[in-house]
Short mmCIF file of C-alpha atoms and ligand atoms in Angstrom, two decimals:
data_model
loop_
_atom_site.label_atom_id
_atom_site.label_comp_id
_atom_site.label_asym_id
_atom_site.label_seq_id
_atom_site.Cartn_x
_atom_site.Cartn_y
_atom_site.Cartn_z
CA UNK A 1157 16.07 -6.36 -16.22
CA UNK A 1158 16.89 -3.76 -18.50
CA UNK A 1159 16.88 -0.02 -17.06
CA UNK A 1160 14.65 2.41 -18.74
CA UNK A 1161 15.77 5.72 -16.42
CA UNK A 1162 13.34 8.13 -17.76
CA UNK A 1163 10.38 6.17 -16.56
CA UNK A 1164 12.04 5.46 -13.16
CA UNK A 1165 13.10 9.42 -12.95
CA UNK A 1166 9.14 10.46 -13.97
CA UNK A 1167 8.07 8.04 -10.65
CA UNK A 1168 10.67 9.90 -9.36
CA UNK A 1169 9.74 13.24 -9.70
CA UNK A 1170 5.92 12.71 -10.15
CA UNK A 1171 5.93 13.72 -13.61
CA UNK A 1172 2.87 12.09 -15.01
CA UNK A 1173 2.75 12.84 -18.50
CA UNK A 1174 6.37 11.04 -19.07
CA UNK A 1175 4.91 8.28 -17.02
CA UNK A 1176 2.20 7.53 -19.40
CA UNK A 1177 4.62 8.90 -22.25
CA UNK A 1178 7.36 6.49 -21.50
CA UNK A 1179 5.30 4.04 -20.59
CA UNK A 1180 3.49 3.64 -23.91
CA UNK A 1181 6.20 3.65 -25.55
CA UNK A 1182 8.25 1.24 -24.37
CA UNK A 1183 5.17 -0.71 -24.87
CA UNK A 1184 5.47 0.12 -28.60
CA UNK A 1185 8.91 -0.91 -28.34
CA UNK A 1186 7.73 -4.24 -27.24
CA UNK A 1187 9.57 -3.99 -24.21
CA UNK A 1188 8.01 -6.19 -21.63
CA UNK A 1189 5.34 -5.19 -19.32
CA UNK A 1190 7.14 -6.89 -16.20
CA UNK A 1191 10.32 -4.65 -17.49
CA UNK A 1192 8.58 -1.38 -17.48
CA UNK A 1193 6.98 -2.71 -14.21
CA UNK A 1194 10.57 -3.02 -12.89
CA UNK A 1195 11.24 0.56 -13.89
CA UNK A 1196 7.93 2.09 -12.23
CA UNK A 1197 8.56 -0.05 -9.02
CA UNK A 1198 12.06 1.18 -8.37
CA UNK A 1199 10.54 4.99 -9.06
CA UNK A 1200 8.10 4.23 -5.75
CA UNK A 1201 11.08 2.42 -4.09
CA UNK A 1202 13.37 5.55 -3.96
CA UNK A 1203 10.22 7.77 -3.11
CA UNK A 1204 9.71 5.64 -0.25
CA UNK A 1205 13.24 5.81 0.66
CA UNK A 1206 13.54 9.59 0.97
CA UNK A 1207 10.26 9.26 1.94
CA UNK A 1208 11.27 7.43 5.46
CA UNK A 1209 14.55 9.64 5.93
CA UNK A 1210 12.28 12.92 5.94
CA UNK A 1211 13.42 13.85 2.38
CA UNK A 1212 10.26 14.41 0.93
CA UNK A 1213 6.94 14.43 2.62
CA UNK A 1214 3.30 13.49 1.70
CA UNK A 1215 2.60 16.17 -0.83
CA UNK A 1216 5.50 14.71 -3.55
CA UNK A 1217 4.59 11.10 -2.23
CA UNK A 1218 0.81 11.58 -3.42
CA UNK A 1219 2.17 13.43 -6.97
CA UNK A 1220 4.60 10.01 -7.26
CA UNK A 1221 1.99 7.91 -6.63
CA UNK A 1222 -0.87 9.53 -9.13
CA UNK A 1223 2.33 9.37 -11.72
CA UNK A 1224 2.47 5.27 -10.75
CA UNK A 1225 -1.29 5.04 -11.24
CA UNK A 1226 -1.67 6.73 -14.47
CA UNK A 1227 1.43 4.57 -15.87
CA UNK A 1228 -0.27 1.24 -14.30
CA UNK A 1229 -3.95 2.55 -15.98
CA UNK A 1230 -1.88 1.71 -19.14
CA UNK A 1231 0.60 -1.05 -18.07
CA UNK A 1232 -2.02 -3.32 -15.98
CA UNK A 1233 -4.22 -4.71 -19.44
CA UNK A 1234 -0.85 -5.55 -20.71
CA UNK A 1235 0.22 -7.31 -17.85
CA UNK A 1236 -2.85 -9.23 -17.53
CA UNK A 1237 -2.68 -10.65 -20.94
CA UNK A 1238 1.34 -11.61 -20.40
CA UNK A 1239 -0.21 -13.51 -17.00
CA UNK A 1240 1.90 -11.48 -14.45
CA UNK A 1241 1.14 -12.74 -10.98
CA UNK A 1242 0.92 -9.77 -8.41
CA UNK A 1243 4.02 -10.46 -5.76
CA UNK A 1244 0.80 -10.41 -2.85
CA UNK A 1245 -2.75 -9.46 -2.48
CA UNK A 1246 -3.53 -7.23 0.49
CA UNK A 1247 -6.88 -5.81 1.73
CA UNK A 1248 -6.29 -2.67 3.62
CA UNK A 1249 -8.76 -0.10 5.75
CA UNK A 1250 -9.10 1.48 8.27
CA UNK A 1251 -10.62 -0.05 11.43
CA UNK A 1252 -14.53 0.04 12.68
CA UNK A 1253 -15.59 3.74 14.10
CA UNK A 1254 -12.76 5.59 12.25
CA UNK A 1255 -13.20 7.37 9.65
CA UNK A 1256 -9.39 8.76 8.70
CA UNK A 1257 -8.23 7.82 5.15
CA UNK A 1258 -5.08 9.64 4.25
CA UNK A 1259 -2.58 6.99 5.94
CA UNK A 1260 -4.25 4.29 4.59
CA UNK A 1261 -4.66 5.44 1.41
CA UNK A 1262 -1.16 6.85 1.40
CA UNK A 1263 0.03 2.63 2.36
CA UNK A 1264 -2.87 1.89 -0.22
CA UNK A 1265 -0.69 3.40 -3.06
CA UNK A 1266 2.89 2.36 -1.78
CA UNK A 1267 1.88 -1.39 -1.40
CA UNK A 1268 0.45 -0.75 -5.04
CA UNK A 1269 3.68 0.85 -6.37
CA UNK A 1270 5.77 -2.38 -4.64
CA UNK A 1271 3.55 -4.56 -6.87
CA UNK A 1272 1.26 -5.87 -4.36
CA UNK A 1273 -2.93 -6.60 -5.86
CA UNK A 1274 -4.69 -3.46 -2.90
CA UNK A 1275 -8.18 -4.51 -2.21
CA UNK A 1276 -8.96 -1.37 -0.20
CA UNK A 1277 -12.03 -1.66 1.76
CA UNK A 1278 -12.75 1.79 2.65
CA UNK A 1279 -13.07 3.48 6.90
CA UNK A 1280 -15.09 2.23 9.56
CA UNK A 1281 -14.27 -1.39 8.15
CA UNK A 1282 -16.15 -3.86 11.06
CA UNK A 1283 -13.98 -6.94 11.23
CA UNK A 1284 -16.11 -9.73 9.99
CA UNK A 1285 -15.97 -7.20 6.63
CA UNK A 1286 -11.95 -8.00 6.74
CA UNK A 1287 -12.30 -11.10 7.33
CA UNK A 1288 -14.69 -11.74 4.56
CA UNK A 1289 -12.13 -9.67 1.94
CA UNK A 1290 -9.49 -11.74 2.53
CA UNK A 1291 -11.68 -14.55 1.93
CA UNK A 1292 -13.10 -13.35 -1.37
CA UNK A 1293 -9.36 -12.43 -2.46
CA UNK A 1294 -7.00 -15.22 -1.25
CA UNK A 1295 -5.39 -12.39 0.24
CA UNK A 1296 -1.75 -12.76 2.26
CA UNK A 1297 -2.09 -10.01 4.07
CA UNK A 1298 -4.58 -7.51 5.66
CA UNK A 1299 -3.42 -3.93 7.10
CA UNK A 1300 -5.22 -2.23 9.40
CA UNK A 1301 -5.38 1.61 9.73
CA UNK A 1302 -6.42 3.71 13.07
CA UNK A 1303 -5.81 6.84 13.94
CA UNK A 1304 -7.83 7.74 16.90
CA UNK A 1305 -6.70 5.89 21.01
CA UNK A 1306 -10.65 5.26 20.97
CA UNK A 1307 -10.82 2.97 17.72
CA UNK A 1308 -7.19 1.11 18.55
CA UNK A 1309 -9.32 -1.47 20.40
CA UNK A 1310 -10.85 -2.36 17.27
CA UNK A 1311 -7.55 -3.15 15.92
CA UNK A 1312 -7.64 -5.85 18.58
CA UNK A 1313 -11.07 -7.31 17.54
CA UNK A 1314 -9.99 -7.59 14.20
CA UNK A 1315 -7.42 -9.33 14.65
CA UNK A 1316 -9.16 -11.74 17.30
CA UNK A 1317 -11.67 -12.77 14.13
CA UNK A 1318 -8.55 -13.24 11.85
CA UNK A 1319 -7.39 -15.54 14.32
CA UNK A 1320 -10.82 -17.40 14.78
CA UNK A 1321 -11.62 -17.43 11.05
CA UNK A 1322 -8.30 -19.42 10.79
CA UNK A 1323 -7.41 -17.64 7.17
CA UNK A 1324 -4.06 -20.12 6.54
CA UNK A 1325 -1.02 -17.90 7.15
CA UNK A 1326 -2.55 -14.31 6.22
CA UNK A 1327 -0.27 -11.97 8.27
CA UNK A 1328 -1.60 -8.54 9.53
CA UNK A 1329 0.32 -5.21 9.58
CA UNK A 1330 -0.68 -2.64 11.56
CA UNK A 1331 -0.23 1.46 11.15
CA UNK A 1332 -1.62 4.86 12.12
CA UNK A 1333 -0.67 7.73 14.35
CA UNK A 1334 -1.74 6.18 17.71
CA UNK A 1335 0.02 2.48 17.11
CA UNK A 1336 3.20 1.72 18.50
CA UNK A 1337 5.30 -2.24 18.08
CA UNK A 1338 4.19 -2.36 21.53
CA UNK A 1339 0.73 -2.46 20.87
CA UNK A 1340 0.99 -4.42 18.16
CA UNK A 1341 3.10 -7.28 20.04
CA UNK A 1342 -0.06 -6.72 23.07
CA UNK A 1343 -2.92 -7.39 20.45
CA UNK A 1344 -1.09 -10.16 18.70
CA UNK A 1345 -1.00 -8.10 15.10
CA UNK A 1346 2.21 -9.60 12.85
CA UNK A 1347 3.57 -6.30 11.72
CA UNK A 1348 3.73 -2.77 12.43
CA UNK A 1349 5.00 0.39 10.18
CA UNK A 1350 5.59 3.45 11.85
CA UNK A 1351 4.90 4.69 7.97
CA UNK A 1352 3.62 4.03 4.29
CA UNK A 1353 7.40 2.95 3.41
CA UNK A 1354 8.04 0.80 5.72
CA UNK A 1355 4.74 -0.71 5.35
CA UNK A 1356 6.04 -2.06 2.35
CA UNK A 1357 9.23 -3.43 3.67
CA UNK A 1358 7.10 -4.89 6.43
CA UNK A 1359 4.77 -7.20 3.93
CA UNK A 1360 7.96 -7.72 1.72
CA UNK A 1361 9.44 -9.35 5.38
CA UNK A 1362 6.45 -10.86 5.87
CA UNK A 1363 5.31 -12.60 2.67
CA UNK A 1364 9.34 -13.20 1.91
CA UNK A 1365 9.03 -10.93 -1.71
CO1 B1M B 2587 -9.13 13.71 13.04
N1 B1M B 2587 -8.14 13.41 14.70
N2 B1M B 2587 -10.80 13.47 14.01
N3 B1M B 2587 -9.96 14.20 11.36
N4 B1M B 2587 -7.44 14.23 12.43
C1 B1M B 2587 -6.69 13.39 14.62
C2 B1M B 2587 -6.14 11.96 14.35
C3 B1M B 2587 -6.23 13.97 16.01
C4 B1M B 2587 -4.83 13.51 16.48
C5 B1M B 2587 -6.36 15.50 15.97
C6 B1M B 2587 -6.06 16.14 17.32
O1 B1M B 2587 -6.89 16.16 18.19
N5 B1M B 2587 -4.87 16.65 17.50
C7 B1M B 2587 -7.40 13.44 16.91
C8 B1M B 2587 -7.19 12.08 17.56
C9 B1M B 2587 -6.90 12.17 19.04
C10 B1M B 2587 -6.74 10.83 19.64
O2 B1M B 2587 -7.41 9.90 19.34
N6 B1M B 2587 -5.79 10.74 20.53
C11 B1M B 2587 -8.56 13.46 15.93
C12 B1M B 2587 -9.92 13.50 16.31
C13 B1M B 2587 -10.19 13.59 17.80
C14 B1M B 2587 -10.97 13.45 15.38
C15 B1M B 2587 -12.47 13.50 15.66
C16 B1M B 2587 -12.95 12.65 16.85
C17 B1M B 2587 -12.84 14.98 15.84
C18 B1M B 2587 -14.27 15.22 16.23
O3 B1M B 2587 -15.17 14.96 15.47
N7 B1M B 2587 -14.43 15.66 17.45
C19 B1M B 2587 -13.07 13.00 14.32
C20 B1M B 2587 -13.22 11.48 14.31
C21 B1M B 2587 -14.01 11.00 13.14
C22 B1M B 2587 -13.94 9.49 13.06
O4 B1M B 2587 -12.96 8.99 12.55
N8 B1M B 2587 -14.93 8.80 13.57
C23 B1M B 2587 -12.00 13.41 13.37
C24 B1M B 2587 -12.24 13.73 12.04
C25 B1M B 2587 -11.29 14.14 11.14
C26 B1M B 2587 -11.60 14.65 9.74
C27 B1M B 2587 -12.76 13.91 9.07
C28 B1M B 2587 -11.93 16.11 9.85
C29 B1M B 2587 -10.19 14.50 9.03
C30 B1M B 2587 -10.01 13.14 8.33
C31 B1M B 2587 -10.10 13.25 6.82
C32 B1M B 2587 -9.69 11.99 6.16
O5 B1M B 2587 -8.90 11.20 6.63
N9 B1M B 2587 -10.28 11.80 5.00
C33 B1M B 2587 -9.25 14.52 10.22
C34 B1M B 2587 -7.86 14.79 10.13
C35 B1M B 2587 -7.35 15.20 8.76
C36 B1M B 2587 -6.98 14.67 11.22
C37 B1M B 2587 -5.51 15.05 11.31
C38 B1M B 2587 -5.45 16.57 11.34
C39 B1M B 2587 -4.59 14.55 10.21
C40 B1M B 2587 -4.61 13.05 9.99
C41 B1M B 2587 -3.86 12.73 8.72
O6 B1M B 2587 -4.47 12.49 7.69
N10 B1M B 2587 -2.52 12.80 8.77
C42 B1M B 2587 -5.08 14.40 12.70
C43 B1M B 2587 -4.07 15.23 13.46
C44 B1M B 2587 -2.67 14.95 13.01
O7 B1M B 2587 -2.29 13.82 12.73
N11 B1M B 2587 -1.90 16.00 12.92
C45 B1M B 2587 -6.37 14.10 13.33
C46 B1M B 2587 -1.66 12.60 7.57
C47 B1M B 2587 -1.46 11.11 7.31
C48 B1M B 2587 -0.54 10.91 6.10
O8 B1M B 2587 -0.81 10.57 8.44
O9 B1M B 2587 -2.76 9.06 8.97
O10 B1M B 2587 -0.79 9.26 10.57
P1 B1M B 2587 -1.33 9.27 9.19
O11 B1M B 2587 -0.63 8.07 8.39
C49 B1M B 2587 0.76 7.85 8.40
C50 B1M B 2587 1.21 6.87 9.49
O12 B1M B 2587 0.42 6.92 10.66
C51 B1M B 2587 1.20 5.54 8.80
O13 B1M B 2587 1.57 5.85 7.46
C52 B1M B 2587 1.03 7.12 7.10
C53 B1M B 2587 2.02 7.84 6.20
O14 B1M B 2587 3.32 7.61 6.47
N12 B1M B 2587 0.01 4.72 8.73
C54 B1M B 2587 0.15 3.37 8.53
C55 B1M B 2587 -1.29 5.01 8.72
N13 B1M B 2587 -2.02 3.92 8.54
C56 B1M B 2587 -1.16 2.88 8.43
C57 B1M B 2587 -1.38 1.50 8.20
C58 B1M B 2587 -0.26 0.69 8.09
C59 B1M B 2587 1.02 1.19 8.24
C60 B1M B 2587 1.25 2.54 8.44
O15 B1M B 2587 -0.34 -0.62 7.87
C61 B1M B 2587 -1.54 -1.15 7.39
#
Protein backbone atom coordinates (compact mmCIF):
# COMPACT_ATOMS: atom_id res chain seq x y z
CA UNK A 1 0.00 0.00 0.00
CA UNK A 2 1.17 3.24 -0.88
CA UNK A 3 1.48 5.92 2.08
CA UNK A 4 -0.42 9.07 1.69
CA UNK A 5 0.93 10.85 5.23
CA UNK A 6 -1.18 13.87 5.13
CA UNK A 7 -4.37 11.91 5.36
CA UNK A 8 -2.92 9.58 8.07
CA UNK A 9 -1.48 12.89 10.01
CA UNK A 10 -5.27 14.70 9.61
CA UNK A 11 -6.71 11.19 11.51
CA UNK A 12 -3.98 11.98 13.47
CA UNK A 13 -4.56 15.21 14.66
CA UNK A 14 -8.39 15.34 14.07
CA UNK A 15 -8.14 17.79 11.42
CA UNK A 16 -11.29 17.29 9.47
CA UNK A 17 -11.20 19.53 6.69
CA UNK A 18 -7.77 17.78 5.34
CA UNK A 19 -9.58 14.58 5.95
CA UNK A 20 -12.25 15.27 3.52
CA UNK A 21 -9.60 17.49 1.55
CA UNK A 22 -7.15 14.72 1.12
CA UNK A 23 -9.48 12.35 0.86
CA UNK A 24 -11.19 13.68 -2.27
CA UNK A 25 -8.43 14.13 -3.76
CA UNK A 26 -6.68 11.24 -3.81
CA UNK A 27 -9.93 10.06 -5.09
CA UNK A 28 -9.40 12.42 -8.06
CA UNK A 29 -6.09 11.02 -8.33
CA UNK A 30 -7.64 7.70 -8.82
CA UNK A 31 -5.91 6.38 -6.02
CA UNK A 32 -7.78 3.44 -4.68
CA UNK A 33 -10.43 3.58 -2.13
CA UNK A 34 -8.93 0.49 -0.12
CA UNK A 35 -5.49 2.71 -0.31
CA UNK A 36 -6.89 5.80 1.18
CA UNK A 37 -8.74 3.34 3.53
CA UNK A 38 -5.26 2.08 4.53
CA UNK A 39 -4.19 5.64 5.23
CA UNK A 40 -7.39 6.62 7.43
CA UNK A 41 -7.11 3.21 9.34
CA UNK A 42 -3.53 3.64 10.44
CA UNK A 43 -4.62 7.50 11.54
CA UNK A 44 -7.25 5.61 14.19
CA UNK A 45 -4.54 2.94 14.83
CA UNK A 46 -1.95 5.42 16.32
CA UNK A 47 -4.89 7.36 18.11
CA UNK A 48 -5.73 4.24 19.71
CA UNK A 49 -2.24 3.60 20.57
CA UNK A 50 -1.57 6.79 22.54
CA UNK A 51 -4.89 6.43 23.29
CA UNK A 52 -4.21 3.12 25.61
CA UNK A 53 -0.75 4.52 26.98
CA UNK A 54 -2.67 7.67 28.49
CA UNK A 55 -1.31 9.96 25.70
CA UNK A 56 -4.33 11.45 24.69
CA UNK A 57 -7.69 11.07 26.24
CA UNK A 58 -11.38 11.04 25.04
CA UNK A 59 -11.70 14.63 23.99
CA UNK A 60 -8.86 14.22 20.87
CA UNK A 61 -10.18 10.53 20.44
CA UNK A 62 -13.85 11.89 19.63
CA UNK A 63 -12.17 14.98 17.27
CA UNK A 64 -10.08 11.80 15.46
CA UNK A 65 -12.92 9.94 15.11
CA UNK A 66 -15.50 12.80 13.63
CA UNK A 67 -12.24 13.46 11.21
CA UNK A 68 -12.55 9.38 10.24
CA UNK A 69 -16.29 9.79 9.73
CA UNK A 70 -16.37 12.78 7.61
CA UNK A 71 -13.45 11.14 5.36
CA UNK A 72 -15.55 7.67 5.30
CA UNK A 73 -19.00 9.98 4.41
CA UNK A 74 -16.91 10.42 1.19
CA UNK A 75 -14.77 7.23 0.88
CA UNK A 76 -17.68 4.56 1.77
CA UNK A 77 -19.88 5.10 -1.93
CA UNK A 78 -16.56 4.56 -3.47
CA UNK A 79 -15.79 1.60 -1.71
CA UNK A 80 -19.05 0.09 -2.25
CA UNK A 81 -18.89 0.33 -5.93
CA UNK A 82 -15.01 -1.21 -5.93
CA UNK A 83 -16.88 -4.24 -3.72
CA UNK A 84 -14.68 -3.80 -0.56
CA UNK A 85 -15.69 -6.38 2.00
CA UNK A 86 -15.71 -4.87 5.62
CA UNK A 87 -12.80 -7.00 7.65
CA UNK A 88 -16.11 -7.90 10.31
CA UNK A 89 -19.56 -6.83 11.10
CA UNK A 90 -20.22 -6.09 14.76
CA UNK A 91 -23.46 -5.02 16.55
CA UNK A 92 -22.63 -3.13 19.64
CA UNK A 93 -24.91 -1.53 22.71
CA UNK A 94 -25.18 -1.22 25.67
CA UNK A 95 -26.97 -3.82 27.84
CA UNK A 96 -30.89 -3.87 29.04
CA UNK A 97 -31.63 -1.10 31.97
CA UNK A 98 -28.56 1.06 31.12
CA UNK A 99 -28.71 3.85 29.59
CA UNK A 100 -24.75 5.09 29.32
CA UNK A 101 -23.55 5.72 25.72
CA UNK A 102 -20.19 7.39 25.69
CA UNK A 103 -18.04 4.01 25.99
CA UNK A 104 -19.93 2.39 23.59
CA UNK A 105 -20.10 4.88 21.27
CA UNK A 106 -16.48 5.76 21.85
CA UNK A 107 -15.76 1.45 20.81
CA UNK A 108 -18.62 2.26 18.20
CA UNK A 109 -16.19 4.63 16.32
CA UNK A 110 -12.78 2.74 16.96
CA UNK A 111 -14.18 -0.64 15.63
CA UNK A 112 -15.39 1.70 12.68
CA UNK A 113 -11.97 3.37 12.17
CA UNK A 114 -10.28 -0.50 12.25
CA UNK A 115 -12.63 -1.20 9.30
CA UNK A 116 -15.14 -3.24 10.99
CA UNK A 117 -19.32 -2.76 9.36
CA UNK A 118 -20.87 -1.11 13.43
CA UNK A 119 -24.47 -1.96 13.61
CA UNK A 120 -25.00 0.01 16.83
CA UNK A 121 -28.16 -0.79 18.48
CA UNK A 122 -28.56 1.96 20.83
CA UNK A 123 -28.87 1.60 25.39
CA UNK A 124 -31.11 -0.47 27.23
CA UNK A 125 -30.61 -3.16 24.35
CA UNK A 126 -32.84 -6.44 25.86
CA UNK A 127 -31.00 -9.49 24.62
CA UNK A 128 -33.35 -11.18 22.28
CA UNK A 129 -32.83 -7.45 20.41
CA UNK A 130 -28.92 -8.65 20.10
CA UNK A 131 -29.61 -11.63 19.25
CA UNK A 132 -31.93 -10.71 16.51
CA UNK A 133 -29.08 -7.97 15.07
CA UNK A 134 -26.69 -10.36 14.64
CA UNK A 135 -29.13 -12.36 12.87
CA UNK A 136 -30.29 -9.67 10.47
CA UNK A 137 -26.43 -8.76 9.87
CA UNK A 138 -24.42 -12.04 9.67
CA UNK A 139 -22.59 -10.36 12.26
CA UNK A 140 -19.08 -11.99 13.86
CA UNK A 141 -19.21 -10.31 16.71
CA UNK A 142 -21.50 -8.53 19.28
CA UNK A 143 -20.04 -6.12 22.15
CA UNK A 144 -21.75 -5.43 24.99
CA UNK A 145 -21.52 -2.15 27.00
CA UNK A 146 -22.48 -1.66 30.95
CA UNK A 147 -21.59 0.67 33.11
CA UNK A 148 -23.62 0.37 36.19
CA UNK A 149 -22.84 -3.23 39.02
CA UNK A 150 -26.83 -3.34 38.74
CA UNK A 151 -27.11 -3.91 34.82
CA UNK A 152 -23.72 -6.34 34.69
CA UNK A 153 -26.17 -9.21 35.21
CA UNK A 154 -27.66 -8.45 32.03
CA UNK A 155 -24.41 -8.90 30.43
CA UNK A 156 -24.88 -12.48 31.61
CA UNK A 157 -28.39 -12.94 30.07
CA UNK A 158 -27.22 -11.82 26.93
CA UNK A 159 -24.86 -13.85 26.53
CA UNK A 160 -26.93 -16.98 27.85
CA UNK A 161 -29.41 -16.21 24.57
CA UNK A 162 -26.27 -15.95 22.30
CA UNK A 163 -25.45 -19.22 23.46
CA UNK A 164 -29.06 -20.71 23.07
CA UNK A 165 -29.72 -18.98 19.73
CA UNK A 166 -26.61 -20.99 18.58
CA UNK A 167 -25.40 -17.90 16.13
CA UNK A 168 -22.30 -20.18 14.42
CA UNK A 169 -19.07 -18.82 15.93
CA UNK A 170 -20.20 -15.04 16.72
CA UNK A 171 -17.77 -14.12 19.57
CA UNK A 172 -18.80 -11.49 22.24
CA UNK A 173 -16.55 -8.76 23.75
CA UNK A 174 -17.36 -7.25 26.69
CA UNK A 175 -16.48 -3.47 28.15
CA UNK A 176 -17.56 -0.74 30.55
CA UNK A 177 -16.40 0.72 33.82
CA UNK A 178 -17.75 -2.04 36.15
CA UNK A 179 -16.36 -5.25 33.93
CA UNK A 180 -13.32 -6.89 34.80
CA UNK A 181 -11.62 -10.46 32.63
CA UNK A 182 -12.88 -11.98 35.67
CA UNK A 183 -16.30 -11.40 35.08
CA UNK A 184 -16.14 -11.96 31.78
CA UNK A 185 -14.40 -15.57 32.16
CA UNK A 186 -17.60 -16.07 35.15
CA UNK A 187 -20.41 -15.19 32.54
CA UNK A 188 -18.81 -17.08 29.71
CA UNK A 189 -18.37 -13.65 27.42
CA UNK A 190 -15.24 -14.33 24.70
CA UNK A 191 -13.51 -11.04 25.15
CA UNK A 192 -13.03 -8.23 27.36
CA UNK A 193 -11.35 -4.56 26.75
CA UNK A 194 -10.52 -2.65 29.60
CA UNK A 195 -10.93 0.26 26.69
CA UNK A 196 -12.12 1.45 23.13
CA UNK A 197 -8.44 0.47 21.81
CA UNK A 198 -8.11 -2.54 22.92
CA UNK A 199 -11.53 -3.36 21.94
CA UNK A 200 -10.26 -3.36 18.64
CA UNK A 201 -7.28 -5.52 19.17
CA UNK A 202 -9.65 -7.81 21.01
CA UNK A 203 -12.10 -8.50 17.77
CA UNK A 204 -8.90 -8.32 15.53
CA UNK A 205 -7.74 -11.56 18.05
CA UNK A 206 -10.88 -12.79 17.85
CA UNK A 207 -12.07 -12.79 14.22
CA UNK A 208 -8.09 -13.43 13.23
CA UNK A 209 -8.03 -9.77 11.01
CO1 LIG B 1 -24.15 7.53 35.41
N1 LIG B 1 -23.26 6.42 36.76
N2 LIG B 1 -25.87 7.07 36.19
N3 LIG B 1 -24.86 8.80 34.14
N4 LIG B 1 -22.40 8.08 35.09
C1 LIG B 1 -21.83 6.27 36.66
C2 LIG B 1 -21.41 5.07 35.77
C3 LIG B 1 -21.36 6.12 38.15
C4 LIG B 1 -20.03 5.36 38.36
C5 LIG B 1 -21.33 7.52 38.81
C6 LIG B 1 -21.02 7.45 40.30
O1 LIG B 1 -21.88 7.17 41.09
N5 LIG B 1 -19.79 7.69 40.67
C7 LIG B 1 -22.61 5.38 38.74
C8 LIG B 1 -22.57 3.86 38.71
C9 LIG B 1 -22.32 3.24 40.07
C10 LIG B 1 -22.32 1.78 40.01
O2 LIG B 1 -23.07 1.15 39.32
N6 LIG B 1 -21.42 1.20 40.76
C11 LIG B 1 -23.72 5.96 37.88
C12 LIG B 1 -25.09 5.97 38.25
C13 LIG B 1 -25.41 5.42 39.63
C14 LIG B 1 -26.10 6.46 37.41
C15 LIG B 1 -27.60 6.54 37.70
C16 LIG B 1 -28.21 5.30 38.39
C17 LIG B 1 -27.82 7.81 38.52
C18 LIG B 1 -29.24 8.01 39.00
O3 LIG B 1 -30.12 8.22 38.21
N7 LIG B 1 -29.40 7.88 40.29
C19 LIG B 1 -28.19 6.76 36.29
C20 LIG B 1 -28.50 5.42 35.60
C21 LIG B 1 -29.29 5.61 34.34
C22 LIG B 1 -29.37 4.30 33.60
O4 LIG B 1 -28.42 3.97 32.91
N8 LIG B 1 -30.44 3.56 33.76
C23 LIG B 1 -27.05 7.43 35.61
C24 LIG B 1 -27.20 8.33 34.56
C25 LIG B 1 -26.18 9.00 33.93
C26 LIG B 1 -26.38 10.10 32.91
C27 LIG B 1 -27.59 9.87 31.99
C28 LIG B 1 -26.57 11.39 33.66
C29 LIG B 1 -24.97 10.14 32.19
C30 LIG B 1 -24.90 9.22 30.95
C31 LIG B 1 -24.92 10.00 29.66
C32 LIG B 1 -24.61 9.13 28.50
O5 LIG B 1 -23.93 8.13 28.56
N9 LIG B 1 -25.17 9.54 27.38
C33 LIG B 1 -24.08 9.52 33.26
C34 LIG B 1 -22.66 9.65 33.28
C35 LIG B 1 -22.06 10.56 32.23
C36 LIG B 1 -21.85 8.96 34.19
C37 LIG B 1 -20.35 9.10 34.43
C38 LIG B 1 -20.14 10.43 35.13
C39 LIG B 1 -19.44 9.05 33.21
C40 LIG B 1 -19.60 7.81 32.34
C41 LIG B 1 -18.85 8.02 31.05
O6 LIG B 1 -19.44 8.32 30.04
N10 LIG B 1 -17.51 7.91 31.11
C42 LIG B 1 -20.05 7.85 35.37
C43 LIG B 1 -18.98 8.15 36.41
C44 LIG B 1 -17.60 7.95 35.87
O7 LIG B 1 -17.33 7.03 35.12
N11 LIG B 1 -16.73 8.83 36.25
C45 LIG B 1 -21.38 7.45 35.82
C46 LIG B 1 -16.63 8.17 29.95
C47 LIG B 1 -16.57 6.94 29.04
C48 LIG B 1 -15.63 7.20 27.87
O8 LIG B 1 -16.02 5.89 29.81
O9 LIG B 1 -18.14 4.52 29.63
O10 LIG B 1 -16.22 3.77 31.13
P1 LIG B 1 -16.70 4.46 29.90
O11 LIG B 1 -16.10 3.67 28.64
C49 LIG B 1 -14.74 3.32 28.54
C50 LIG B 1 -14.43 1.91 29.07
O12 LIG B 1 -15.25 1.52 30.15
C51 LIG B 1 -14.55 1.04 27.86
O13 LIG B 1 -14.10 1.88 26.80
C52 LIG B 1 -14.49 3.22 27.05
C53 LIG B 1 -13.40 4.15 26.55
O14 LIG B 1 -12.14 3.69 26.68
N12 LIG B 1 -15.81 0.47 27.44
C54 LIG B 1 -15.80 -0.65 26.66
C55 LIG B 1 -17.07 0.87 27.58
N13 LIG B 1 -17.91 0.06 26.94
C56 LIG B 1 -17.15 -0.90 26.36
C57 LIG B 1 -17.50 -2.00 25.54
C58 LIG B 1 -16.46 -2.79 25.07
C59 LIG B 1 -15.14 -2.55 25.41
C60 LIG B 1 -14.79 -1.47 26.20
O15 LIG B 1 -16.67 -3.85 24.29
C61 LIG B 1 -17.90 -3.98 23.64
Amino acid sequence: MKPIPDLTEAIKTGNRALATEATQRELDAGNSPQEILAALVAGMDDVGRRFKANEIFVPEVLIAARAMKEAMAILEPKLVEAGYEPLATAVIGTVQGDLHDIGKNLVAMMWKGAGFNVIDVGTNVPPERFVEAAKEHSAQVIGLSALLTTTMPAMKQTVDAVNAAELNGVKVVIGGAPITQSFADEIGADGFAPDAASAVDRVRDLVGV
